[in-house]
PDB file of C-alpha atoms in Angstrom:
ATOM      1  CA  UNK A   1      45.852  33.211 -39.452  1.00 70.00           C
ATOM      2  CA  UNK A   2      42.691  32.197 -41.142  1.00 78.00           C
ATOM      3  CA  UNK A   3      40.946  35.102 -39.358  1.00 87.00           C
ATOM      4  CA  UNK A   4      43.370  37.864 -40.449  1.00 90.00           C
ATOM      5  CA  UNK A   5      42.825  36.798 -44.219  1.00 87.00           C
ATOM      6  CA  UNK A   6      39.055  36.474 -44.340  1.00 92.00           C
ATOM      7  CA  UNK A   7      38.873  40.307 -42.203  1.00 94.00           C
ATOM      8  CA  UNK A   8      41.157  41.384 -45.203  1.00 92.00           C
ATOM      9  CA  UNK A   9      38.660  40.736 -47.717  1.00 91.00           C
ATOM     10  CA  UNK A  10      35.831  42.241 -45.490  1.00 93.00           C
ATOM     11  CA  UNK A  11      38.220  45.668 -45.369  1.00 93.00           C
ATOM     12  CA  UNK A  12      38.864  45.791 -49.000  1.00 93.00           C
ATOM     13  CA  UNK A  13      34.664  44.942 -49.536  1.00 92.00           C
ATOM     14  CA  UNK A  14      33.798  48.012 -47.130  1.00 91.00           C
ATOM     15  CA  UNK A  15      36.516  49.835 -47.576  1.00 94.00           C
ATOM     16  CA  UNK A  16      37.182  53.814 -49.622  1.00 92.00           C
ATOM     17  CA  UNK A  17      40.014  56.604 -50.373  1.00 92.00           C
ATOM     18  CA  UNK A  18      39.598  60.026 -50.062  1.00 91.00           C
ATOM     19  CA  UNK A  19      36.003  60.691 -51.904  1.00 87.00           C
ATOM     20  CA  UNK A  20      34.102  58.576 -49.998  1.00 83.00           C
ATOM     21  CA  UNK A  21      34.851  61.469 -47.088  1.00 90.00           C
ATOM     22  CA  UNK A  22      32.581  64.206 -46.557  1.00 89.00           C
ATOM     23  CA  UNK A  23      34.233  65.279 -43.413  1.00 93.00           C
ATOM     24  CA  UNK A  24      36.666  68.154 -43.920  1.00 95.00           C
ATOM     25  CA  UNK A  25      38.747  67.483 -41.040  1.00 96.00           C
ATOM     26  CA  UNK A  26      39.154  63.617 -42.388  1.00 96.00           C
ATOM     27  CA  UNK A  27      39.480  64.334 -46.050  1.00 96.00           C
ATOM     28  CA  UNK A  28      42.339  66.633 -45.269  1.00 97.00           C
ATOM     29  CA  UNK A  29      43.830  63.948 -43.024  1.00 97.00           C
ATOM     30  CA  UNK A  30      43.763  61.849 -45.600  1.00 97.00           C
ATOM     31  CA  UNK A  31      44.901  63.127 -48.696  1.00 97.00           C
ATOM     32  CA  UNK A  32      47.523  65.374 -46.778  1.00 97.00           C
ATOM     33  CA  UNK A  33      48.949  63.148 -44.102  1.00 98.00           C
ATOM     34  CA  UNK A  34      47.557  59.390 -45.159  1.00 97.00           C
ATOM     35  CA  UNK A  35      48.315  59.711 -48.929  1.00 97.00           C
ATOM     36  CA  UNK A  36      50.996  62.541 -48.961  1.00 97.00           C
ATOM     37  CA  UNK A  37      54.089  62.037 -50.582  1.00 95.00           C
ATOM     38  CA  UNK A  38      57.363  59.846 -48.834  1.00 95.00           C
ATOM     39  CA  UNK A  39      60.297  62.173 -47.922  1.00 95.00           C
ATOM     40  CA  UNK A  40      63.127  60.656 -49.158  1.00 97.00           C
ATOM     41  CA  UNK A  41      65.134  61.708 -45.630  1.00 98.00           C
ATOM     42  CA  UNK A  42      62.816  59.744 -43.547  1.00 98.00           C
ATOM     43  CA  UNK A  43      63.145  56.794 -46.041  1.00 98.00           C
ATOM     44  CA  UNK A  44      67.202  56.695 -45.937  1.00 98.00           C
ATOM     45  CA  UNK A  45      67.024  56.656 -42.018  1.00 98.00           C
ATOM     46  CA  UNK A  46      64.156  53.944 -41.325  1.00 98.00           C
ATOM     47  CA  UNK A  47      65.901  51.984 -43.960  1.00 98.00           C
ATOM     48  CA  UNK A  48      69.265  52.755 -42.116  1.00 98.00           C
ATOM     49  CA  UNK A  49      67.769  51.634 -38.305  1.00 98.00           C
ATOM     50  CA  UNK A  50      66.249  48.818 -39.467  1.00 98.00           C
ATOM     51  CA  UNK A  51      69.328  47.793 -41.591  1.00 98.00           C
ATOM     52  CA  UNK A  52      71.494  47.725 -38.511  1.00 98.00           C
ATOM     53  CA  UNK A  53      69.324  45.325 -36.539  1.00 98.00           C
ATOM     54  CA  UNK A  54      69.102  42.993 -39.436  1.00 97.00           C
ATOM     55  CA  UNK A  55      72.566  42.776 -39.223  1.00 98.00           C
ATOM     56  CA  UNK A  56      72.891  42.494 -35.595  1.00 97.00           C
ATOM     57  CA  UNK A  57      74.295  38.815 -34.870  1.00 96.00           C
ATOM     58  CA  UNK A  58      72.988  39.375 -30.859  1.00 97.00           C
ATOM     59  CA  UNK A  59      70.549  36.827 -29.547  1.00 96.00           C
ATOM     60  CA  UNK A  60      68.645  37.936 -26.737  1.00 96.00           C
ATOM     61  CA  UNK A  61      65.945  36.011 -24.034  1.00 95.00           C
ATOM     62  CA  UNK A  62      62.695  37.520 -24.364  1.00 92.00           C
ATOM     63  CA  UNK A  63      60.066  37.985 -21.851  1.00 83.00           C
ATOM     64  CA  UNK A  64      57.139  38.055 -23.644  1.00 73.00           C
ATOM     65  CA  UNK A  65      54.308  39.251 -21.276  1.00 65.00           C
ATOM     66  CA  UNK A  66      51.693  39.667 -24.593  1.00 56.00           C
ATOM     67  CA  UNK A  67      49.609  37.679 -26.292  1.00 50.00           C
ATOM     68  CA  UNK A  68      52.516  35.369 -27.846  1.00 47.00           C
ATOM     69  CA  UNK A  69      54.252  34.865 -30.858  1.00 47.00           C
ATOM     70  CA  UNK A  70      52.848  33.345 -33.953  1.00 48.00           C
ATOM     71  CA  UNK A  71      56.544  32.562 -35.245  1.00 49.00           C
ATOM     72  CA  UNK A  72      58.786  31.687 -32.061  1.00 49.00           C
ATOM     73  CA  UNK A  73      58.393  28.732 -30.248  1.00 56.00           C
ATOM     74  CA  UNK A  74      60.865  29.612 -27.549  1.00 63.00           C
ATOM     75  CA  UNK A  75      62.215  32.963 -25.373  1.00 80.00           C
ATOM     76  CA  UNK A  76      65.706  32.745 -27.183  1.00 92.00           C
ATOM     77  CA  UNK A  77      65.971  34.988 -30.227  1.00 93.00           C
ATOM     78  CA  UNK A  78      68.394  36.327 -32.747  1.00 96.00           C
ATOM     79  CA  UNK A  79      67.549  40.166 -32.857  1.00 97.00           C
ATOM     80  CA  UNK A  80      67.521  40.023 -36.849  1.00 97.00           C
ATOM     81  CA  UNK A  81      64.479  37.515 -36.749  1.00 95.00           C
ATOM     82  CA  UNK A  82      62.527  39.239 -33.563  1.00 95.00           C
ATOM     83  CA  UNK A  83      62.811  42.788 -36.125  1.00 96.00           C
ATOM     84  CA  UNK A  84      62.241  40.821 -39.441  1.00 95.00           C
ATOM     85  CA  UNK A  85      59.375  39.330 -37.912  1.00 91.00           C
ATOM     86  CA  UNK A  86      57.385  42.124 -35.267  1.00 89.00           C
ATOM     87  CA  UNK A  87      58.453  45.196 -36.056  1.00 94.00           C
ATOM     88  CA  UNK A  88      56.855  47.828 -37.741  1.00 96.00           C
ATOM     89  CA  UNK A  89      56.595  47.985 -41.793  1.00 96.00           C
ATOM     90  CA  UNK A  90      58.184  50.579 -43.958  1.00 97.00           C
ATOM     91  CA  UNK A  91      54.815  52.015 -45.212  1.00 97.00           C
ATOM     92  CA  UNK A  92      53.562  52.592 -41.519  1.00 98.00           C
ATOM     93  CA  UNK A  93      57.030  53.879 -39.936  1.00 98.00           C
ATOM     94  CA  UNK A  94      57.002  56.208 -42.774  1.00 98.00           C
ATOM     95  CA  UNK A  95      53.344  57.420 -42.282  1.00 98.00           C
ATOM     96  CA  UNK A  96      54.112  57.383 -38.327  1.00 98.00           C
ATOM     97  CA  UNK A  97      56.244  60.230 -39.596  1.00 98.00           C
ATOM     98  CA  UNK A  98      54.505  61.739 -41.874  1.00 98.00           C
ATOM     99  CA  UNK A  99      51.705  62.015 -38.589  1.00 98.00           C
ATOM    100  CA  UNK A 100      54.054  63.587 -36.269  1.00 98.00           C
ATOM    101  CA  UNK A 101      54.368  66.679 -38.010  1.00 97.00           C
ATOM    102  CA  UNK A 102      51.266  66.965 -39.873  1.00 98.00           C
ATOM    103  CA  UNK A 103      49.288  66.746 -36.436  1.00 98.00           C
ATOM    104  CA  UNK A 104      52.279  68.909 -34.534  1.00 98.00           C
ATOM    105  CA  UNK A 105      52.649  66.423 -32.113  1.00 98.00           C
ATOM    106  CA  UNK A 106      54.917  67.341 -29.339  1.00 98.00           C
ATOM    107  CA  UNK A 107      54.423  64.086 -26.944  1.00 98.00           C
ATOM    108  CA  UNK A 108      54.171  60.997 -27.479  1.00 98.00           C
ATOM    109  CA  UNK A 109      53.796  57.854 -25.862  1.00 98.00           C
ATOM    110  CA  UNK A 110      54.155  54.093 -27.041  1.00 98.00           C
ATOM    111  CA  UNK A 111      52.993  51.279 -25.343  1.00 98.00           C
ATOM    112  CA  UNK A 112      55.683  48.702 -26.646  1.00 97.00           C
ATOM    113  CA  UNK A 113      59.038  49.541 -27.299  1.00 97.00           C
ATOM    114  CA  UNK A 114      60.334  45.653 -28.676  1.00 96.00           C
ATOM    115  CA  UNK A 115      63.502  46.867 -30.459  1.00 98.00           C
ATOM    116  CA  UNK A 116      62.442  50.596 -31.234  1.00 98.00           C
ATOM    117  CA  UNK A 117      61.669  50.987 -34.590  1.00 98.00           C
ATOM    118  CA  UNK A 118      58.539  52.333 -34.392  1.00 98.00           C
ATOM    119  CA  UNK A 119      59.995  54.872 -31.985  1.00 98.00           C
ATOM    120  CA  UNK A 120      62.857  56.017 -33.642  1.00 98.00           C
ATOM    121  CA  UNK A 121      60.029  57.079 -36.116  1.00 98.00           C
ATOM    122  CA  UNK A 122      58.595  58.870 -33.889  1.00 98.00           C
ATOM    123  CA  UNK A 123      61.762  60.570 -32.563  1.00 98.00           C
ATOM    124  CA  UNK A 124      63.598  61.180 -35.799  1.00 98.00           C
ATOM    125  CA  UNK A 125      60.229  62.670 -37.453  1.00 98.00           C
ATOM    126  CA  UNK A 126      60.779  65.501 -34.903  1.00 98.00           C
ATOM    127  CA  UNK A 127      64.292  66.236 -32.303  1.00 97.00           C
ATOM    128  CA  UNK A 128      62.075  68.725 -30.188  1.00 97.00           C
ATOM    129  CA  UNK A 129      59.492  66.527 -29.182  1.00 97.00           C
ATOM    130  CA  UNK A 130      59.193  63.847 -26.218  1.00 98.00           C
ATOM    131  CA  UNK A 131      58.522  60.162 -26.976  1.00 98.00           C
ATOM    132  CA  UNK A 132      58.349  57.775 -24.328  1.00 98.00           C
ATOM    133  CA  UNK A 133      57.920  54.465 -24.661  1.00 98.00           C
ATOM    134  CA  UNK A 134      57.188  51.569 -22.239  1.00 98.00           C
ATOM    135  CA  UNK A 135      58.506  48.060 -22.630  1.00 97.00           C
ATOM    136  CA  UNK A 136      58.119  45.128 -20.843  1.00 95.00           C
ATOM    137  CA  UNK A 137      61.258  43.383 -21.485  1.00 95.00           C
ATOM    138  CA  UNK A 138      64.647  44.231 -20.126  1.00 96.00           C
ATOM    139  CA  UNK A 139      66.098  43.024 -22.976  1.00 97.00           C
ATOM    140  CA  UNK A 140      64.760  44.209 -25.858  1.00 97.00           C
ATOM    141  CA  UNK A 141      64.550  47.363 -24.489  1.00 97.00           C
ATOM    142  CA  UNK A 142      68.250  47.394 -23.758  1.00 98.00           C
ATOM    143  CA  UNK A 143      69.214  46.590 -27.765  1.00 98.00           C
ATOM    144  CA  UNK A 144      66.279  49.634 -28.488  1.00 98.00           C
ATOM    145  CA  UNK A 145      68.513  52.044 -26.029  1.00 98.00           C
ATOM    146  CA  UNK A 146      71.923  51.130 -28.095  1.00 98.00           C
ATOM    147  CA  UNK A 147      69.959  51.898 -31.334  1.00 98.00           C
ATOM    148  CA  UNK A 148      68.627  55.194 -29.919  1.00 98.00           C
ATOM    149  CA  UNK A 149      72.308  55.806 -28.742  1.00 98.00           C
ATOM    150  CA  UNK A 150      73.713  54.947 -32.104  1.00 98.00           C
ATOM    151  CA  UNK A 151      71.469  57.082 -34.215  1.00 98.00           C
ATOM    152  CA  UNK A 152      71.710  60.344 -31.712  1.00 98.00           C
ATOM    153  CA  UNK A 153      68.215  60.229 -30.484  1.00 98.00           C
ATOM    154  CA  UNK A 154      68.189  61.982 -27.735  1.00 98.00           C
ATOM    155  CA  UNK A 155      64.227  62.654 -27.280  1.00 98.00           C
ATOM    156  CA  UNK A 156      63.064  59.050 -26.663  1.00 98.00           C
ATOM    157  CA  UNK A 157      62.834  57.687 -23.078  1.00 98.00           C
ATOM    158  CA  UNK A 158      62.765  54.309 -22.456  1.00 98.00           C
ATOM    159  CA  UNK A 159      60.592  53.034 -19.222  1.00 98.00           C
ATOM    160  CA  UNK A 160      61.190  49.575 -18.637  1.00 98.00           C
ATOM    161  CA  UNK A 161      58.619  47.236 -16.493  1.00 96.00           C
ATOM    162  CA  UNK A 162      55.656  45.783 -16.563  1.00 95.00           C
ATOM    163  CA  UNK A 163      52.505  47.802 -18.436  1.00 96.00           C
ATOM    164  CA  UNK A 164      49.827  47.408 -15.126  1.00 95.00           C
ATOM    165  CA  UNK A 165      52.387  49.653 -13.591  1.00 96.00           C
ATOM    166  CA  UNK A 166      54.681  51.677 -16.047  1.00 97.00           C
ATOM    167  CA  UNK A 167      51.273  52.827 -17.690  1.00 97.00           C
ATOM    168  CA  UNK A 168      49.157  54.684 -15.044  1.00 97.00           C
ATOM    169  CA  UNK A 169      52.215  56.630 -13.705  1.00 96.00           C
ATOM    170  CA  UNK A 170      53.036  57.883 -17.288  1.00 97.00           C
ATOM    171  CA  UNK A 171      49.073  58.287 -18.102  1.00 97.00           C
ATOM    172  CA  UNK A 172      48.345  60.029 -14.706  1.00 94.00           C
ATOM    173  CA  UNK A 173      50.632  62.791 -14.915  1.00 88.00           C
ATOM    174  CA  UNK A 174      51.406  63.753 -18.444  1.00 94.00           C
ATOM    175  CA  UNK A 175      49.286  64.869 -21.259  1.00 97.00           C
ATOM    176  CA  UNK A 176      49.897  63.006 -24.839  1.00 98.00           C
ATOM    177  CA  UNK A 177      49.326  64.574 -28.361  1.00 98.00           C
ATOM    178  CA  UNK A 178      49.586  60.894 -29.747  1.00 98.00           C
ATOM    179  CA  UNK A 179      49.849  57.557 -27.815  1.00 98.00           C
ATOM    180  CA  UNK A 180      50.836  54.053 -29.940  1.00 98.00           C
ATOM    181  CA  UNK A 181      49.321  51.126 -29.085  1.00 98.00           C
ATOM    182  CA  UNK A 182      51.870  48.219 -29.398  1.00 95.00           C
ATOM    183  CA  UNK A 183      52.236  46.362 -26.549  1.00 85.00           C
ATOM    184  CA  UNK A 184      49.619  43.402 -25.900  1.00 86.00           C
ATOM    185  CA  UNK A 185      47.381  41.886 -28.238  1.00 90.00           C
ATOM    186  CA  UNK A 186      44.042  40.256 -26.436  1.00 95.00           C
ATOM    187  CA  UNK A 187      41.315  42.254 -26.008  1.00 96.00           C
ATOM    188  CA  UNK A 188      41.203  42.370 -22.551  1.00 97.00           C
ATOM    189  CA  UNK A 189      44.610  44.114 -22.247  1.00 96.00           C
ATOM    190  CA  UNK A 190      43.907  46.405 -25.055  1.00 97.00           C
ATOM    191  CA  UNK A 191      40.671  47.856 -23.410  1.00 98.00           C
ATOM    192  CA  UNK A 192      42.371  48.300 -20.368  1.00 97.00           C
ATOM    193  CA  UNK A 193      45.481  50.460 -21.464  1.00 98.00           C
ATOM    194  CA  UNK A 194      42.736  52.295 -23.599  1.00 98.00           C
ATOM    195  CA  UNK A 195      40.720  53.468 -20.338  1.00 98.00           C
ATOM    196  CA  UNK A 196      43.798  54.196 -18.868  1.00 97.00           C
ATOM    197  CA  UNK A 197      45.079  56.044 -21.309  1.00 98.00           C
ATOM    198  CA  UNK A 198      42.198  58.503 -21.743  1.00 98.00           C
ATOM    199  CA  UNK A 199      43.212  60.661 -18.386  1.00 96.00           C
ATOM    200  CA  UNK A 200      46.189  61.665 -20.709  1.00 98.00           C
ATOM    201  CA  UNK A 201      44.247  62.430 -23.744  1.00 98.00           C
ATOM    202  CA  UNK A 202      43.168  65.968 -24.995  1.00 98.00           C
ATOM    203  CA  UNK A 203      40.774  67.401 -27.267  1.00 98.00           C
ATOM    204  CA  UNK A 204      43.491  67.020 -29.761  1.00 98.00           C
ATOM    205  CA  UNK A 205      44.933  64.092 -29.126  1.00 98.00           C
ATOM    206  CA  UNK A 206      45.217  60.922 -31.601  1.00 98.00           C
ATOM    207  CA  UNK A 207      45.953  57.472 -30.115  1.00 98.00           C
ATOM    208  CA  UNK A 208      46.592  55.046 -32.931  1.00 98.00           C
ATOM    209  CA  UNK A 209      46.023  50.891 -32.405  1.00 98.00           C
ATOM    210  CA  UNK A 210      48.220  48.475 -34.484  1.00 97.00           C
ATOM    211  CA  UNK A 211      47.013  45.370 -35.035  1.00 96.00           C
ATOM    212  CA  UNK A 212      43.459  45.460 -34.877  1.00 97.00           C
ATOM    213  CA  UNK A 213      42.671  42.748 -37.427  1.00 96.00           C
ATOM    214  CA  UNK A 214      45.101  40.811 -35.801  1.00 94.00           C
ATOM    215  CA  UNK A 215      42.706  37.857 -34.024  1.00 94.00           C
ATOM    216  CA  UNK A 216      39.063  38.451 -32.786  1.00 95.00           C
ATOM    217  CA  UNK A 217      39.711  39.441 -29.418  1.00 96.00           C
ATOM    218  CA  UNK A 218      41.760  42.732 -30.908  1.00 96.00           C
ATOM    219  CA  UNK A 219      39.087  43.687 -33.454  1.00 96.00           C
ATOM    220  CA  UNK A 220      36.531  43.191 -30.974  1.00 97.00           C
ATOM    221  CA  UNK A 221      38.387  45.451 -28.358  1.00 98.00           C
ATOM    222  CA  UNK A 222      38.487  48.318 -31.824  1.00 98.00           C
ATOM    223  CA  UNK A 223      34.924  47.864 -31.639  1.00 98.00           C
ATOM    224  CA  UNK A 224      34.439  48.730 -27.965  1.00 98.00           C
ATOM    225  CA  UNK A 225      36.723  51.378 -28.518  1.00 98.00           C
ATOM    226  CA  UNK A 226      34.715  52.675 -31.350  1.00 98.00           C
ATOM    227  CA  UNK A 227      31.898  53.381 -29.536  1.00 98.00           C
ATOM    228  CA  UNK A 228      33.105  54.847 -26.633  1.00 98.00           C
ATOM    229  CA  UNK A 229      31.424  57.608 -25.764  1.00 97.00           C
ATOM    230  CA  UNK A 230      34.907  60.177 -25.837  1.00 98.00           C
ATOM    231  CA  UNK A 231      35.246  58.820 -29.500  1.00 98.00           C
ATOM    232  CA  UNK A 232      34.026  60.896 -31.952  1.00 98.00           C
ATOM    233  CA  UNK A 233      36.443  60.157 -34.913  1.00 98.00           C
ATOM    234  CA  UNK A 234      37.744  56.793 -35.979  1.00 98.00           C
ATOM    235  CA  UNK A 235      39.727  55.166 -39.005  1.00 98.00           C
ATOM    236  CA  UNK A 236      40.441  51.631 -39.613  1.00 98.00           C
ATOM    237  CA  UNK A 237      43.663  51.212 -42.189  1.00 98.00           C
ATOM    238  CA  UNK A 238      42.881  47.655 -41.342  1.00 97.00           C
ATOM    239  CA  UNK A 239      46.411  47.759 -39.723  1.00 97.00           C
ATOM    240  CA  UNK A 240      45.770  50.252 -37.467  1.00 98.00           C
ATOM    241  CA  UNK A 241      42.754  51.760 -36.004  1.00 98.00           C
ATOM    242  CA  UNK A 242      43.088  55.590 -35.732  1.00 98.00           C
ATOM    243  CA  UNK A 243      40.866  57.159 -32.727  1.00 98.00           C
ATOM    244  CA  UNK A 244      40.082  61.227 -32.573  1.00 98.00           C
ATOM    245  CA  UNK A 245      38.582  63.148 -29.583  1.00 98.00           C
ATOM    246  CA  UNK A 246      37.758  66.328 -31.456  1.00 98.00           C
ATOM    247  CA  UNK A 247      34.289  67.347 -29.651  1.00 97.00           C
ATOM    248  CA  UNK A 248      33.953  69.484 -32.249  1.00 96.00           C
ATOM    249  CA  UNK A 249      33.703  66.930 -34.644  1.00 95.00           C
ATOM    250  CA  UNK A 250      30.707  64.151 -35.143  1.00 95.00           C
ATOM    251  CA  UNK A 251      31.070  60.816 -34.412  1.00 97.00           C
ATOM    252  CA  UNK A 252      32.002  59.011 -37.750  1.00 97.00           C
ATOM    253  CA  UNK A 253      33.883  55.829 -38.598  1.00 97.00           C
ATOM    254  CA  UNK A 254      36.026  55.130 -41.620  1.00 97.00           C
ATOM    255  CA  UNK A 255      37.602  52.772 -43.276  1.00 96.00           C
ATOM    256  CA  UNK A 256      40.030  53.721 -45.650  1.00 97.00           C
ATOM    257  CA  UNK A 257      42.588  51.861 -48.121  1.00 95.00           C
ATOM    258  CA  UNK A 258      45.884  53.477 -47.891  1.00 93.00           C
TER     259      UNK A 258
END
């Protein structure tokens, strides 16, 4: 935990908005899709999905096949704590769909399901475009299904089973306009599902990291990924690093306070 806190004063140190850009491409990210205003629709139904698991009474057995919890001790958990505790925060489900439009994404894939939130994002942000996402446990994928279910999301596919496998034979045969990394946090596993990732990728593609100031083995995998040589565009929110392929564009890092 110490680690987390001492990179967050680093980030704020190094750290800019919009007019410490000079790239046109970024700026406009920025201020358009980074700092644009909330809609109020997306707000009612992330506040609605999440409410609904909060409430949720269900314990479930986890199999976590990550880097562990910093909050559970054991596999048995109430589905209000796993989503109080892991999933994705209001400002960055909202800006996950404030992304999906803004860069027309059409398919998507997320490494990490848990109990969906950050997919239903994804989904509800736009009904004609594909989101599949890949989790690990039986489980918690099964309570993410019932949400989907609940909340008429028909666009999301769950793939349940273990990353080493479920991840190549999505990679390998689809293209992705935006993949979200969720799903294991050492370094070693993040590098890997990056590699493998990139025979989906397109000129256009984003893929977007959470967690990269989590420990030191995830923000040294952002730096390997930073300066790989397909990377030409990168942006570290400090909670997630943002990675474009545009060969049209320089290679550039940022690091931007949103």
């Amino acid at each position: 935990m110490f680690f987390i806190f001492t990179e967050y004063f680093k980030f704020l140190r190094r750290s800019t908005n919009q007019h410490g850009v000079h790239s046109p491409f970024v700026y406009d990210f920025v201020t358009k899709c980074l700092y644009s205003k909330v809609n109020s629709v997306d707000k009612v139904f992330f506040r609605k999905f999440k409410k609904r698991l909060l409430e949720s009474k269900e314990e479930i057995v986890v199999k976590d096949l990550g880097a562990g919890s910093r909050v559970f001790k054991g596999n048995m958990r109430s589905v209000s704590q796993i989503v109080k505790v892991a999933s994705i925060k209001q400002k960055y489900g909202l800006l996950l769909m404030r992304l999906i439009p803004y860069l027309k994404i059409s398919s998507s894939l997320e490494i990490g399901t848990s109990l969906g939130v950050a997919s239903s994002c994804m989904g509800f942000a736009d009904s004609t475009a594909k989101v599949i996402t890949l989790e690990g446990c039986e489980n918690t994928a099964h309570v993410a299904k019932e949400q989907f279910d609940f909340f008429n999301l028909k666009n999301i596919e769950v793939v349940v089973g273990e990353f080493d496998t479920t991840l190549p034979e999505n990679t390998n045969n689809n293209s992705f306009d935006l993949i979200f990394f969720d799903g294991n946090h050492t370094k070693e596993a993040t590098l890997k599902y990056f590699r493998e990732s990139l025979a989906s990728k397109h000129n256009d593609s984003v893929f977007v990291f959470d967690d990269i100031h989590w420990n030191s083995e995830m923000f040294e995998a952002w730096q390997e990924i930073k300066k790989h040589k397909e990377v030409t565009v990168t942006i570290d929110t400090f909670q997630w690093g943002i990675v474009f392929f545009r060969e049209e564009q320089k290679k550039e890092h940022f690091t931007i306070r949103i």
